[in-house]
Structure formats: C-alpha cells, structure tokens
Tab-separated table of C-alpha atoms in Angstrom:
chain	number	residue	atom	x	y	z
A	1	UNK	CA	0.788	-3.798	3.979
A	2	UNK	CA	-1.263	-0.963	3.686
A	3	UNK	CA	0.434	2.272	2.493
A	4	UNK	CA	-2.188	4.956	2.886
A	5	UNK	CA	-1.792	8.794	1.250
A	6	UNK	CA	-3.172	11.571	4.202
A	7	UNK	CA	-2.550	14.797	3.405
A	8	UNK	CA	-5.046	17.512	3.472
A	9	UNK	CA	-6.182	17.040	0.123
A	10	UNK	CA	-7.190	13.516	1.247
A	11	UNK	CA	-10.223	15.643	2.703
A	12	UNK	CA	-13.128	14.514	0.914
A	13	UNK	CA	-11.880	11.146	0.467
A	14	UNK	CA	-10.637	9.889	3.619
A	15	UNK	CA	-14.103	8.309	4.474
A	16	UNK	CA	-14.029	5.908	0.735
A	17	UNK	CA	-10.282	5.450	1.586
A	18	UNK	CA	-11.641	3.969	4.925
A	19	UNK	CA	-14.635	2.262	4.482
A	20	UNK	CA	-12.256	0.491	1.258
A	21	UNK	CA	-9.582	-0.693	3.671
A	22	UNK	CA	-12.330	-1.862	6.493
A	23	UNK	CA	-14.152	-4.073	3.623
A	24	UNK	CA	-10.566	-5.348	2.189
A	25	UNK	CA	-9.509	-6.109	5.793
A	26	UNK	CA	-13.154	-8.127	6.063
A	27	UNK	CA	-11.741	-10.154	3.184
A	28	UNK	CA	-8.534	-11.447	4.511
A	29	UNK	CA	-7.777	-15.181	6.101
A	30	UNK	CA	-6.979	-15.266	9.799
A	31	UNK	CA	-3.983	-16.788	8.830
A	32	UNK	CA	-3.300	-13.100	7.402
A	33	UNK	CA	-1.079	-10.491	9.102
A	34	UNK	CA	-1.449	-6.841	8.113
A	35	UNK	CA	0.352	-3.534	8.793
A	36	UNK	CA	-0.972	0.425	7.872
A	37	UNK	CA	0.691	2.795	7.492
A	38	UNK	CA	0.076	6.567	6.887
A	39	UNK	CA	1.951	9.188	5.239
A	40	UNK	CA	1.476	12.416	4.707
A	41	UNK	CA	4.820	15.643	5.286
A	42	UNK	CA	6.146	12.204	7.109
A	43	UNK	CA	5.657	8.333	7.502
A	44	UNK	CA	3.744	6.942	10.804
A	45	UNK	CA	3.435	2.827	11.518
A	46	UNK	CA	-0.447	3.438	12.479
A	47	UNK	CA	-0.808	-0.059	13.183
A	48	UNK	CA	2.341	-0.305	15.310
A	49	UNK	CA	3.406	-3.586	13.151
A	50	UNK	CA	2.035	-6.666	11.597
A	51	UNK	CA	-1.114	-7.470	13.561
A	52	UNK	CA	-3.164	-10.242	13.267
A	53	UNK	CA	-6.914	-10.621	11.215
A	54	UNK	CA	-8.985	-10.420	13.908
A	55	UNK	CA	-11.585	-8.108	14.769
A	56	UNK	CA	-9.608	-7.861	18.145
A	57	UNK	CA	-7.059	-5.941	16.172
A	58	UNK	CA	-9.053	-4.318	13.534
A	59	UNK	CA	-11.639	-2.938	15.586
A	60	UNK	CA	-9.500	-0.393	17.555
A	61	UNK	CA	-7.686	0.078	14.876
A	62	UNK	CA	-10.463	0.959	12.566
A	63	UNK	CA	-12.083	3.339	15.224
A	64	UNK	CA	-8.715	5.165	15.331
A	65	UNK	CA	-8.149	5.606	11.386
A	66	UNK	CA	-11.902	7.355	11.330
A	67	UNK	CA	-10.960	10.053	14.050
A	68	UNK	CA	-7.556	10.191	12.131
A	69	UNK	CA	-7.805	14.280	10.604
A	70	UNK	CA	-5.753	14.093	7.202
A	71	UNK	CA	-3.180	16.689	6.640
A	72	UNK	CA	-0.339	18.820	4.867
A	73	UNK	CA	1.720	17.289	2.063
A	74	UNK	CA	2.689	13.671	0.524
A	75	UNK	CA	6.279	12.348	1.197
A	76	UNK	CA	5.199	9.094	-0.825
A	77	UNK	CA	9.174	8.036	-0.411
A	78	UNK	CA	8.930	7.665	3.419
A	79	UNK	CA	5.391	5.821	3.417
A	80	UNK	CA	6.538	3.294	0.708
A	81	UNK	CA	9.956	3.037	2.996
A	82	UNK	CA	8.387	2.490	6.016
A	83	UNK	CA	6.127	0.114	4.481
A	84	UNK	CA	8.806	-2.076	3.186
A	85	UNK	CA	10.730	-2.415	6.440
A	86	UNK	CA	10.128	-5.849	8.536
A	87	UNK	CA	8.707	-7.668	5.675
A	88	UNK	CA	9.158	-11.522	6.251
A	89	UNK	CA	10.835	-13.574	3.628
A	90	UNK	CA	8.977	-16.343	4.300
A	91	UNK	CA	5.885	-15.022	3.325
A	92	UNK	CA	3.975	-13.599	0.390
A	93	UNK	CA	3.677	-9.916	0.826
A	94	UNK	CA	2.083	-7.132	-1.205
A	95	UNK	CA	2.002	-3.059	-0.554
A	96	UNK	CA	-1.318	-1.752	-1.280
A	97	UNK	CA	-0.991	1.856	-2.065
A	98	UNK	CA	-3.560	4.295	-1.925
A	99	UNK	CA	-2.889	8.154	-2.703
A	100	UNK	CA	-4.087	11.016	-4.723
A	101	UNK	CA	-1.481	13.173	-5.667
A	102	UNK	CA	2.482	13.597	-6.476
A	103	UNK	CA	5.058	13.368	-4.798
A	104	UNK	CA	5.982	16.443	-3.164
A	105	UNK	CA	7.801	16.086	0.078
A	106	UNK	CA	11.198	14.843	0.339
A	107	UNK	CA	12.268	12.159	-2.443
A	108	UNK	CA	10.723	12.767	-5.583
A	109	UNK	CA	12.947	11.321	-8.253
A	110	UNK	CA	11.821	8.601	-10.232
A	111	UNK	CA	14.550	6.521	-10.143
A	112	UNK	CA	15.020	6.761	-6.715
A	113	UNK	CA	11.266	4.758	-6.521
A	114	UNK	CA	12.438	2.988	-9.059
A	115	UNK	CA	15.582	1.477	-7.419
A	116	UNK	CA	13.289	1.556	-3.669
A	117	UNK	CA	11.077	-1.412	-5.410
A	118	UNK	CA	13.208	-3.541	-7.242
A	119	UNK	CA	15.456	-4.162	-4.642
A	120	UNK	CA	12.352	-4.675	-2.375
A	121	UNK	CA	11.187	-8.695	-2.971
A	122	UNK	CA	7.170	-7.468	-3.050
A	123	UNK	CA	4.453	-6.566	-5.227
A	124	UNK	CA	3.304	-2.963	-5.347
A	125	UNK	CA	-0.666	-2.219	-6.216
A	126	UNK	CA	-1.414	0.826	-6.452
A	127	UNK	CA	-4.729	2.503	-6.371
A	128	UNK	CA	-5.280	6.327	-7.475
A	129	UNK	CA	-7.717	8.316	-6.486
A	130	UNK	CA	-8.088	11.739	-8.122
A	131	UNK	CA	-6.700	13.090	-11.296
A	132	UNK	CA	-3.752	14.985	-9.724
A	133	UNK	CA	-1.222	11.645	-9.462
A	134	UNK	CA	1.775	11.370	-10.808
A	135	UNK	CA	1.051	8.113	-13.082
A	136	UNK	CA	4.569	7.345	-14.983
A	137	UNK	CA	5.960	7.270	-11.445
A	138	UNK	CA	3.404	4.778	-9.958
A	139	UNK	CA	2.896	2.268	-12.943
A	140	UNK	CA	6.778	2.375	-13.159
A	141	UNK	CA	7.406	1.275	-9.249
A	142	UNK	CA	4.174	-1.479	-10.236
A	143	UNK	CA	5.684	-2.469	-13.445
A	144	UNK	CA	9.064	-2.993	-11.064
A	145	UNK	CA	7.638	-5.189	-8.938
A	146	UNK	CA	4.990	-7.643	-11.260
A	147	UNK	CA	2.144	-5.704	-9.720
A	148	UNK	CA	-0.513	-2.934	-11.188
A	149	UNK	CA	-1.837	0.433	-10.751
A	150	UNK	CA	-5.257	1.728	-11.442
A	151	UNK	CA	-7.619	4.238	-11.016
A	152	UNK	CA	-10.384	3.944	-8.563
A	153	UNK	CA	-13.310	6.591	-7.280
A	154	UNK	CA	-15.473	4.697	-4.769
A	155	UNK	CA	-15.047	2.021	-1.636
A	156	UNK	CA	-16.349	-0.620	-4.053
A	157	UNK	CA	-13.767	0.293	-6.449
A	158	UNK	CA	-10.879	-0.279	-3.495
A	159	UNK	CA	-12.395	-3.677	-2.275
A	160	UNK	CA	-12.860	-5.522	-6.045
A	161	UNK	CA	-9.215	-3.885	-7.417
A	162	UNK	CA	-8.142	-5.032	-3.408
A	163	UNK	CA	-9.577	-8.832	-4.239
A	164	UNK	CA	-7.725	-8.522	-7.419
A	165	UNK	CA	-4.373	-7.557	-5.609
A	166	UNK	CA	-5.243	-10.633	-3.018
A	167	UNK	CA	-5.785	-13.180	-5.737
A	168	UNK	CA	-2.126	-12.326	-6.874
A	169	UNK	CA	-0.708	-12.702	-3.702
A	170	UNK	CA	-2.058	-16.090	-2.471
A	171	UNK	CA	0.347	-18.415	-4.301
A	172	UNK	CA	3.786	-18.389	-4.800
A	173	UNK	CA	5.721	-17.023	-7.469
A	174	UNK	CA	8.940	-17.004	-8.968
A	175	UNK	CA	10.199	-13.978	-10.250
A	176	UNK	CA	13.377	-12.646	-13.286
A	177	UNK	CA	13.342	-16.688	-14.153
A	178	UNK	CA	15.750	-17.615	-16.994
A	179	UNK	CA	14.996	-21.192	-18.046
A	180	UNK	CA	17.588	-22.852	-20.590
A	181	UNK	CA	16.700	-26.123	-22.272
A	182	UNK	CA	19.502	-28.021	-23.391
A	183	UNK	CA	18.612	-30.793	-26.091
C-alpha cells in the first residue's frame, strides 16, 4: 500500500515522488496487489482499491497521478487510516509512506500513531523527503511495526530503499514471539 504525502509543499517533488512509485511498481510480481493512496487536508483511495500488477492497471493509473496538482496541508492520520483499511490477513502487507513534512491537519498526537500501528498487523516504511518531517513520530510508528524510516532525495533513492522494503515483505514472519525452553 502506497501512502503518498500531497500537499502543496509536495510542489517540487511530486515528479521524484512519481517517477519513484512508477519504478517500484515496475518491480513488483504479478502475483502482487497494490493500493495508493493520497493525502493531503484529507485522505483519497486514488487507486479505488487493491488492483492488480499489470500495466492494465498501472498505466491509467500512472497517467492520472502525473496530472494529479498537489495541495494544502498533511492530515498524515487519515492517509495512514485509510491505508490500513481492507488489508487481507492472509497476506503479507507493507505501507510505504512517502511525505515531507509534520503532521498538521487533524490527529497529531504521537501516541495516537503510535496506538494506529500496533494494533495494525503491517509493516510501516517510511521514506522522508525534505528536512521539515517530524522524525520521532515516524521512526516511532516504524519501530511499532518491525519496519524502518529513512531519508531519501531522488527517484533512485525511493526505488533501492522500496527494494529494501520488498525484500522484507516477501516471506513470512512471526512477530512479539516468546519462546520458553523447558529442560
């Protein structure tokens, strides 16, 4: 699941952020599903669901994102929300994150994020571009949920960190395991 930061500060970045997601959608299996979904003052399911690799799906989808004008503020809450909702349990599932800035429209309490991704059963990466993000909040919700954030400043930067995020995702795993050995 995509979770991608618009607002009007997104500006002179919005063409990295997409050329990033086109290349880590190139990556995928066709036995992938994906989802985007924007946020800016509010949340939007861009993709309309889980669609399916293929460039039958990505295509349109693509064409749409680059006529896509980013603007006002970054309700981070709402996007990370709306990402979460219809995840299947019987898949592996990661939100990839991408935003600049802080949280400044509707929930901005850390533990509120906090509480959003550990009860959520999925990874969070999340990749930062620009020096204006709010960093304790966004390693916190990664730390959470076993997954990482980082810094990035270019399209090559999104696809090797989104690789990265892939690699983790492509096996099972078991997480908050206690294993007692008796004898």
């Amino acid at each position: 699941v995509f979770v991608l930061d618009v607002p009007g500060s997104m500006q002179g970045k919005y063409s990295t952020l997409i050329d990033g997601v086109r290349q880590g959608l190139a990556k995928l299996s066709p036995a992938d599903r994906f989802k985007i979904i924007l946020f800016n003052n509010r949340s939007e399911d861009f993709s309309r669901g889980f669609q399916p690799v293929s460039p039958q799906a990505i295509a349109p989808l693509l064409q749409r994102l680059e006529q896509y004008h980013p603007n006002s503020g970054t309700n981070l809450y709402a996007g990370l929300e709306r990402g979460l909702q219809g995840l299947d349990t019987d898949r592996s599932t990661a939100i990839i994150l991408v935003t600049d800035g802080v949280a400044n429209v509707g929930v901005t309490e850390k533990r509120r994020f906090l509480k959003l991704m550990k009860e959520a059963d999925t990874r969070l990466f999340t990749f930062v571009m620009g020096n204006s993000a709010n960093r304790p909040l966004l390693e916190g919700m990664a730390e959470v949920s076993n997954g990482f954030a980082i810094s990035i400043s270019n399209a090559d930067d999104i696809v090797g960190q989104l690789m990265l995020a892939t690699s983790k995702v492509t096996h099972q795993a078991l997480r908050d395991v206690t294993l007692t050995v008796d004898g």
